[in-house]
Coordinates of C-alpha atoms in Angstrom, one line a residue:
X1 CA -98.7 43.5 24.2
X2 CA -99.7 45.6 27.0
X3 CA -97.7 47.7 29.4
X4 CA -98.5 44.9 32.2
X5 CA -97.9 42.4 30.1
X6 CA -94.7 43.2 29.0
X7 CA -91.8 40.9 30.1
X8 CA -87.8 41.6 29.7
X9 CA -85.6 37.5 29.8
X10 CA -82.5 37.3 31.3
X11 CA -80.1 35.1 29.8
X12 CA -77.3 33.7 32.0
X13 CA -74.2 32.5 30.1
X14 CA -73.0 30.3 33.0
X15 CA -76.6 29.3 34.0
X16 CA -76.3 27.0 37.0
X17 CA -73.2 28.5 38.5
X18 CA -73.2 30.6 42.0
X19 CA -73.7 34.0 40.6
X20 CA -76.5 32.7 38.3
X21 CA -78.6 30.9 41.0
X22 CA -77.8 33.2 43.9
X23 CA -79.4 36.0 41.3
X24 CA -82.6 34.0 40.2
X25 CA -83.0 32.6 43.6
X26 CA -82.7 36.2 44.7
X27 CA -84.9 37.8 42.3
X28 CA -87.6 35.1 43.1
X29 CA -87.0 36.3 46.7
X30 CA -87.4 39.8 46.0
X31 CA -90.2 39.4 44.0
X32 CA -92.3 38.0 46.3
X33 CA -92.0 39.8 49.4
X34 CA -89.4 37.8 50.9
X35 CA -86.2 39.7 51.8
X36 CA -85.1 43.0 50.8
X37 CA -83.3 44.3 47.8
X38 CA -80.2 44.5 49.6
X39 CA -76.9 45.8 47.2
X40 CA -79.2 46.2 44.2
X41 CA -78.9 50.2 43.6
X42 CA -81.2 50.2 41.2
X43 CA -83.6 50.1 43.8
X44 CA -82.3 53.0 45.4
X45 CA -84.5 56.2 45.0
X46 CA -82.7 57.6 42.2
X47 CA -83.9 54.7 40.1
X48 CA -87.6 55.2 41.3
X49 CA -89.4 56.2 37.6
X50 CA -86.5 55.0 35.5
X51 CA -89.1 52.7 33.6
X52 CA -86.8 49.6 34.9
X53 CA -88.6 46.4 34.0
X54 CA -89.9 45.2 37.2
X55 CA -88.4 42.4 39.2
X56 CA -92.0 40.5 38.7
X57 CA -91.4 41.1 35.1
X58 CA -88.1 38.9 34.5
X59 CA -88.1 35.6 33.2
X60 CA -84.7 33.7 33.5
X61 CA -83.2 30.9 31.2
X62 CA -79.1 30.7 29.5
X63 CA -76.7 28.6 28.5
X64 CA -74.3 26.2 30.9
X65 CA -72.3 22.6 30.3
X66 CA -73.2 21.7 34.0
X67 CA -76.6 19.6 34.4
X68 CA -76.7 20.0 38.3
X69 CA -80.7 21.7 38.2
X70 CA -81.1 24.6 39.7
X71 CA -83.1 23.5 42.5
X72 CA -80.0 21.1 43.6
X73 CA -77.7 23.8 43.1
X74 CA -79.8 26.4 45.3
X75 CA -80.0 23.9 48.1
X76 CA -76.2 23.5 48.2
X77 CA -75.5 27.0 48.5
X78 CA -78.3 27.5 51.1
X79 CA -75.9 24.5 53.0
X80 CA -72.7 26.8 52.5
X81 CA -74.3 29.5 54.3
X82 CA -74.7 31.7 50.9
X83 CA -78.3 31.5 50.3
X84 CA -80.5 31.9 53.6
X85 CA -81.7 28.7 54.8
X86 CA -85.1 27.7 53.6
X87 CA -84.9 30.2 50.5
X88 CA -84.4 27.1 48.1
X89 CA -87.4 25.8 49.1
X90 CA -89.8 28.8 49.2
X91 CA -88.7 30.0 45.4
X92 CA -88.5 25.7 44.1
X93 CA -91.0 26.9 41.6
X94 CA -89.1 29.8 40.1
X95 CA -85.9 27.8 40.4
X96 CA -87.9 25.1 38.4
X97 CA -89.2 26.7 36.1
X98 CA -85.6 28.6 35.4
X99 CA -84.5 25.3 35.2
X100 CA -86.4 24.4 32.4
X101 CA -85.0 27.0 30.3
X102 CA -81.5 26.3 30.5
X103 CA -79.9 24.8 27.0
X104 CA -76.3 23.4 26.5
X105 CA -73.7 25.2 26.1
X106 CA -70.1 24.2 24.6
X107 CA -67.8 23.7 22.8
X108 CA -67.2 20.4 24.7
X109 CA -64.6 18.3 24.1
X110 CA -64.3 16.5 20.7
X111 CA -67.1 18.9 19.8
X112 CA -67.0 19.3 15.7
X113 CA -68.9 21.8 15.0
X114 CA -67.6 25.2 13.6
X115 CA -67.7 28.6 15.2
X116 CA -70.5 29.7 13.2
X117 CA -72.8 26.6 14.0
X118 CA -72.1 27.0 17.9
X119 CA -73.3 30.7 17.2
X120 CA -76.2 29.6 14.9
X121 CA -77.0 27.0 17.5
X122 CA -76.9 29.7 20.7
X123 CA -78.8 32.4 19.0
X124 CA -81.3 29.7 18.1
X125 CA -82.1 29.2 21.5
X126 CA -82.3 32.9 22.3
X127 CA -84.8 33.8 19.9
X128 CA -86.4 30.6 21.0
X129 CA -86.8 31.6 24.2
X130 CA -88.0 35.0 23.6
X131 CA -90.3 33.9 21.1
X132 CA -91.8 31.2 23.5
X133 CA -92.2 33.4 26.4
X134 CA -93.3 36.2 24.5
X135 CA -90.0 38.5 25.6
X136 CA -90.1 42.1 24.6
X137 CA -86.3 41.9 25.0
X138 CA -83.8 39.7 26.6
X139 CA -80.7 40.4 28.1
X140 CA -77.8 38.1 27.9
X141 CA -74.8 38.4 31.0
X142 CA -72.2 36.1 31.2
X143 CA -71.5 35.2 34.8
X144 CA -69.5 31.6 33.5
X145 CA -66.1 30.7 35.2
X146 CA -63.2 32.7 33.8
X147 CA -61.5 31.5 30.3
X148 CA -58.1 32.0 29.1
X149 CA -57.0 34.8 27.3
X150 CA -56.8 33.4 23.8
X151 CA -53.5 33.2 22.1
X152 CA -52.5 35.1 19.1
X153 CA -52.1 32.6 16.8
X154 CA -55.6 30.8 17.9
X155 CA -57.7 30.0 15.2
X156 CA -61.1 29.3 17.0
X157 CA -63.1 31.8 19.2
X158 CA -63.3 31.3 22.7
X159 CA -66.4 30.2 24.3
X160 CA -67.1 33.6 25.8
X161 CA -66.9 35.4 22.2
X162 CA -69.2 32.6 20.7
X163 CA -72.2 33.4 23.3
X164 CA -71.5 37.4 23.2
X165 CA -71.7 36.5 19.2
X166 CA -74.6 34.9 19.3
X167 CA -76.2 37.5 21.8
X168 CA -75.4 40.0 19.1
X169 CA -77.1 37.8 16.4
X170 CA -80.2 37.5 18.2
X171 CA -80.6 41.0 19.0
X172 CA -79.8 41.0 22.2
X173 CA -77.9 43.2 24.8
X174 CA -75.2 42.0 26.4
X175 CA -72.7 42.4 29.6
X176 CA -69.7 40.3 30.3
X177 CA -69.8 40.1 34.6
X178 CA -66.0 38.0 33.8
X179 CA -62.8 38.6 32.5
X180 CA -63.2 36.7 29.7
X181 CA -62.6 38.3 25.9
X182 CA -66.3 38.0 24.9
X183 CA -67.0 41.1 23.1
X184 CA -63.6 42.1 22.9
X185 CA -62.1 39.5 20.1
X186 CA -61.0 41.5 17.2
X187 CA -63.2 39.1 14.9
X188 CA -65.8 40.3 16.2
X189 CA -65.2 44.2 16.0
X190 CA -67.2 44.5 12.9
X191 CA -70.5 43.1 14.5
X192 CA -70.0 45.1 17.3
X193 CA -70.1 48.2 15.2
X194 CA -72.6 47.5 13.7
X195 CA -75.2 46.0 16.3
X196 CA -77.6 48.7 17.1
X197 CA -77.4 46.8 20.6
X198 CA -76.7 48.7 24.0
X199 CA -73.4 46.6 25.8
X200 CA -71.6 47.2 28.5
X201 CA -67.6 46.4 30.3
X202 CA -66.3 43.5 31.2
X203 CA -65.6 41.9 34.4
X204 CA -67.2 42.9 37.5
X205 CA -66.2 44.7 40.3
X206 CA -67.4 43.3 43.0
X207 CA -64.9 43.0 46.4
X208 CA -61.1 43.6 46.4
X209 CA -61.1 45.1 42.9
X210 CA -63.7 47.4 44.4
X211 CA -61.9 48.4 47.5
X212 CA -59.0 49.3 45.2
X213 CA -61.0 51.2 42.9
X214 CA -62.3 53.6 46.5
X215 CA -58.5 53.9 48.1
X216 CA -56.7 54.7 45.0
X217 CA -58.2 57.9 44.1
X218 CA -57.2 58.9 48.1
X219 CA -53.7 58.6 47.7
X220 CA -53.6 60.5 44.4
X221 CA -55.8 63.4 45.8
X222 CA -54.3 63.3 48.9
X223 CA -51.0 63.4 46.9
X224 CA -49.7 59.7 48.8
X225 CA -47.2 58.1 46.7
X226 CA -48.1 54.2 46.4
X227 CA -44.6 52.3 46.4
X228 CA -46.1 49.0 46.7
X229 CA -49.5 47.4 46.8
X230 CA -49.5 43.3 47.0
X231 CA -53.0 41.3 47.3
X232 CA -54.1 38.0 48.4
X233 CA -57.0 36.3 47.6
X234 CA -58.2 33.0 49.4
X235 CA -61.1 31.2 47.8
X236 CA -63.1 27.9 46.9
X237 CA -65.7 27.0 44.8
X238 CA -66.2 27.2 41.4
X239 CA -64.2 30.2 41.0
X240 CA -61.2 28.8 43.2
X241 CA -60.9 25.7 41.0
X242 CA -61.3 27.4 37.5
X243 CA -59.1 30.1 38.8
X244 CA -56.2 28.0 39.8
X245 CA -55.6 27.6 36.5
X246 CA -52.6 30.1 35.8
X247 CA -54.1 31.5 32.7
X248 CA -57.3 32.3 33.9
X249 CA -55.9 33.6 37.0
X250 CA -53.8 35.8 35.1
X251 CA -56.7 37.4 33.1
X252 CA -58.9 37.6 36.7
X253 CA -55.3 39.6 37.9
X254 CA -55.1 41.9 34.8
X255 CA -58.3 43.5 35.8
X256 CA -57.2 43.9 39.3
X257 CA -53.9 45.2 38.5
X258 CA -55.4 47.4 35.6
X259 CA -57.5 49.6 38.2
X260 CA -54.4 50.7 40.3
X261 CA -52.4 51.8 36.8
X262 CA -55.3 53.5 35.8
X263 CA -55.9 55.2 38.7
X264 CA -52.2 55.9 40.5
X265 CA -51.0 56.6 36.7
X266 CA -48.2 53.5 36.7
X267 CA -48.8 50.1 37.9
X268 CA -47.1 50.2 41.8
X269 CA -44.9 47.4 43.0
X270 CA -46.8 43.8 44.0
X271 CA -48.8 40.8 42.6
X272 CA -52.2 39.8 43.4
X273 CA -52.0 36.4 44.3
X274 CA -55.4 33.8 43.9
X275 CA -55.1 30.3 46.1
X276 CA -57.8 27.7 45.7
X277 CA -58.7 27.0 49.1
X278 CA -61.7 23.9 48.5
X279 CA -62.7 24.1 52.5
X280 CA -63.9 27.7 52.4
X281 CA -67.0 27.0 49.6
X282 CA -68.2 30.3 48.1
X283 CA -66.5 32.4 50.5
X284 CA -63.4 34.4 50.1
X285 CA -60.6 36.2 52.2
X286 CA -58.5 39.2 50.1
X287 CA -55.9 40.8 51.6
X288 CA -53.9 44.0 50.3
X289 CA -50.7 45.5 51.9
X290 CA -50.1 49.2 50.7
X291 CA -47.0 50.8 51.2
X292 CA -47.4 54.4 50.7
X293 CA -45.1 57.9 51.4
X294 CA -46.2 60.2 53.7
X295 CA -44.7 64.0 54.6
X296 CA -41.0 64.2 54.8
X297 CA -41.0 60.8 53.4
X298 CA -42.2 59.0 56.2
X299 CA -42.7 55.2 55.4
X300 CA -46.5 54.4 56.0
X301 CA -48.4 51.3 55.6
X302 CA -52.3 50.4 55.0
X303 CA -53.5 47.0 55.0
X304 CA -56.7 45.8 54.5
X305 CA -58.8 42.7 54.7
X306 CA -61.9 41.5 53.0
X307 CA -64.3 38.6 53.9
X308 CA -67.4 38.2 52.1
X309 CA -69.1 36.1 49.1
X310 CA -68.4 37.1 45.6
X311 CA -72.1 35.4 44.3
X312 CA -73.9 37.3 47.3
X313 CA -71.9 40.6 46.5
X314 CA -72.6 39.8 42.6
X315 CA -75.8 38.6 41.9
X316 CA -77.5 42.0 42.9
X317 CA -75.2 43.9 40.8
X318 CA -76.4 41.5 37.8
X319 CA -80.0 41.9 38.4
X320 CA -79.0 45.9 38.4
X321 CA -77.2 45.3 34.8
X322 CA -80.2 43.0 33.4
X323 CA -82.7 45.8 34.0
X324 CA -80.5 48.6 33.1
X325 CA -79.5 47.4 29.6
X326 CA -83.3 46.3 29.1
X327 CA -84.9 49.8 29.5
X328 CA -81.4 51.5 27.3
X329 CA -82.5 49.4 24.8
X330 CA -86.6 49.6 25.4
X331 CA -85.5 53.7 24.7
X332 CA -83.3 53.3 22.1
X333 CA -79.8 53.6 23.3
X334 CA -76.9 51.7 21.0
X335 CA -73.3 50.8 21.7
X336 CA -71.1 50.7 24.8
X337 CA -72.5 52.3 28.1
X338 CA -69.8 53.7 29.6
X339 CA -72.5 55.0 31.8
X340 CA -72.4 51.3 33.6
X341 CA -68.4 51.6 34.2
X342 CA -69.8 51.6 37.8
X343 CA -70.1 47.6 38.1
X344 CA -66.9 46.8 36.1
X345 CA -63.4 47.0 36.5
X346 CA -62.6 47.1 32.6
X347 CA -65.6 49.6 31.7
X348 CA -66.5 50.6 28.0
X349 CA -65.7 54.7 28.8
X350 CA -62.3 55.3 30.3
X351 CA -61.0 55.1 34.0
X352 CA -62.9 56.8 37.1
X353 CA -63.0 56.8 40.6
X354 CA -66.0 54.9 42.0
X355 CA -68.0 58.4 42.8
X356 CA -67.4 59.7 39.6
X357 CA -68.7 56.5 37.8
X358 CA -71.3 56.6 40.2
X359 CA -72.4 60.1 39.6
X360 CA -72.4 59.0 35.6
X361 CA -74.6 56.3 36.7
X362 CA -77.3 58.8 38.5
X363 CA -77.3 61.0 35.7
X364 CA -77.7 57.4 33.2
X365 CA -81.0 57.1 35.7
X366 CA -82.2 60.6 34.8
X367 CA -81.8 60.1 30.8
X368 CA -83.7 57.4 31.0
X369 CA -86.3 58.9 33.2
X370 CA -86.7 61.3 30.8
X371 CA -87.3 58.8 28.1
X372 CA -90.0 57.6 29.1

């Protein structure tokens, strides 16, 4: 295989979702001329000679239980204002032929098959896809809708930790974009050890949690005690409905909440609240209220409000993840990445401020660099 010829996969575990289209559309998009890469930092100058596969170079396929095609699903997010209008048509092809690629996932209901077929069965059609396409690697990112944490006593893994299990089997790297255990079941600890495979966090940080993760470190250098610090988040779509579930919302929240304790050094006053709002599509509203101390104890308040769309502020930050974990693994690299803690809010290495994980990330670009 030639250096020209050499193509990386990317393997969505959620395949026809927002994040998943908006990124393949995008790439597509990219790729060809179309629009700029816009909120994807590895195309930043620092990344310039990394040996990042090429965006011309990826080839997309995954897993997903919804059998909307891709095509369909781009043209409805072009109508809810998230994809530009016309995009859907101009990359059909690419969205076809991604399309094509996407197997089904599970369990479903009544589904009888045991945890290790499901893995046999999803690794199966990793390495079938890689063989197929002639893949020097593939990268496998779960961007699905948020699971429930498992309970304690459960005897099955979830979905999430049967695709990251099968990503392992296959001999792939991997990076959980959700909240969802994936790597992180205990039963799977031993494969994780012993995978050889670069992996990175879990659950990306994309808008509020981002925000949070850029104010907290003011207060504590600025010595600000936090009192209080309350969040609302107003959303549709996808997310909204699989979110309005109060398990999953809970595990999206422990993320949230987990930045501020990590950062302030004890979880402040205040919930983070999610409402499925169906009218507002792919967009979202959060809101955080900070009640902090200033000098002589003066009461002080900060209150922020964000408006954006999580698969438009995403899908970029995936595209940076599928290229990154490609080249650590093209030059060897094994185990967590805490040198990706950048995109997630639970990272593999241990808390940071945003600069500091982002200065980790600059020096990741120069170790590869000099890889190459």
């Amino acid at each position: 295989m030639t250096a020209h010829a050499v193509r990386t996969g990317v393997w969505f575990i959620g395949a026809r979702g927002s994040v998943a289209t908006t990124a393949t559309a995008g790439c597509a998009a990219i790729a060809a001329g179309l629009h700029p890469a816009t909120g994807m930092v590895t195309e930043t100058p620092p990344f310039a000679d990394s040996g990042l596969p090429p965006l011309t170079s990826l080839v997309f396929g995954g897993h997903d239980t919804l059998d909307c095609p891709l095509p369909k699903r781009a043209e409805a997010l072009a109508a809810g204002g998230v994809l530009p209008h016309g995009l859907s048509s101009a990359v059909r092809a690419e969205l076809t032929a991604a399309d094509a690629e996407i197997r089904p996932g599970g369990p479903h209901p009544g589904d009888t098959r045991t945890d290790e077929e499901l893995v046999a069965a999803f690794a199966a059609d990793l390495t079938d896809f890689a063989r197929r396409h002639d893949l020097a690697r593939t990268v496998v990112i779960n961007v699905a809708s948020t699971e429930p944490a498992p309970a304690e006593d459960d005897t099955r893994l979830p979905a999430s930790s049967l695709y990251a299990a099968a990503a392992l089997r296959a001999g792939c790297p991997y990076a959980n974009f959700t909240p969802s255990t994936g790597l992180r079941s205990p039963r799977l600890q031993d494969a994780v050890d012993t995978c050889g495979l670069p992996h990175a966090g879990r659950d990306g940080k994309t808008g509020q949690t981002l925000l949070r993760s850029v104010l907290a470190p003011m207060f504590v250098q600025r010595a600000l005690p936090v009192r209080a610090w309350s969040g609302t988040n107003l959303l549709g779509g996808g997310d909204g409905a699989a979110l309005a579930d109060p398990a999953a919302a809970a595990a999206k929240n422990a993320g949230k909440e987990r930045v501020l304790a990590d950062t302030l050094g004890a979880a402040p006053e205040g919930e983070v609240h999610i409402d499925d709002v169906p009218a507002m599509g792919d967009w979202k509203t959060a809101w955080d209220h900070i009640a902090f101390d200033g000098f002589l104890g003066s009461r002080m308040i900060l209150q922020t409000i964000w408006q954006g769309c999580d698969s438009a502020l995403a899908a970029p930050l995936v595209l940076d993840l599928a290229r990154l974990l490609a080249r650590a693994h093209e030059a060897g690299l094994t185990g967590p990445r805490p040198e990706l803690g950048f995109y997630f809010k639970d990272p593999d290495g241990g808390p940071a401020a945003l600069s500091e994980q982002y200065a980790e990330l600059l020096a990741f670009a120069g170790q590869l660099r000099a890889a190459r």
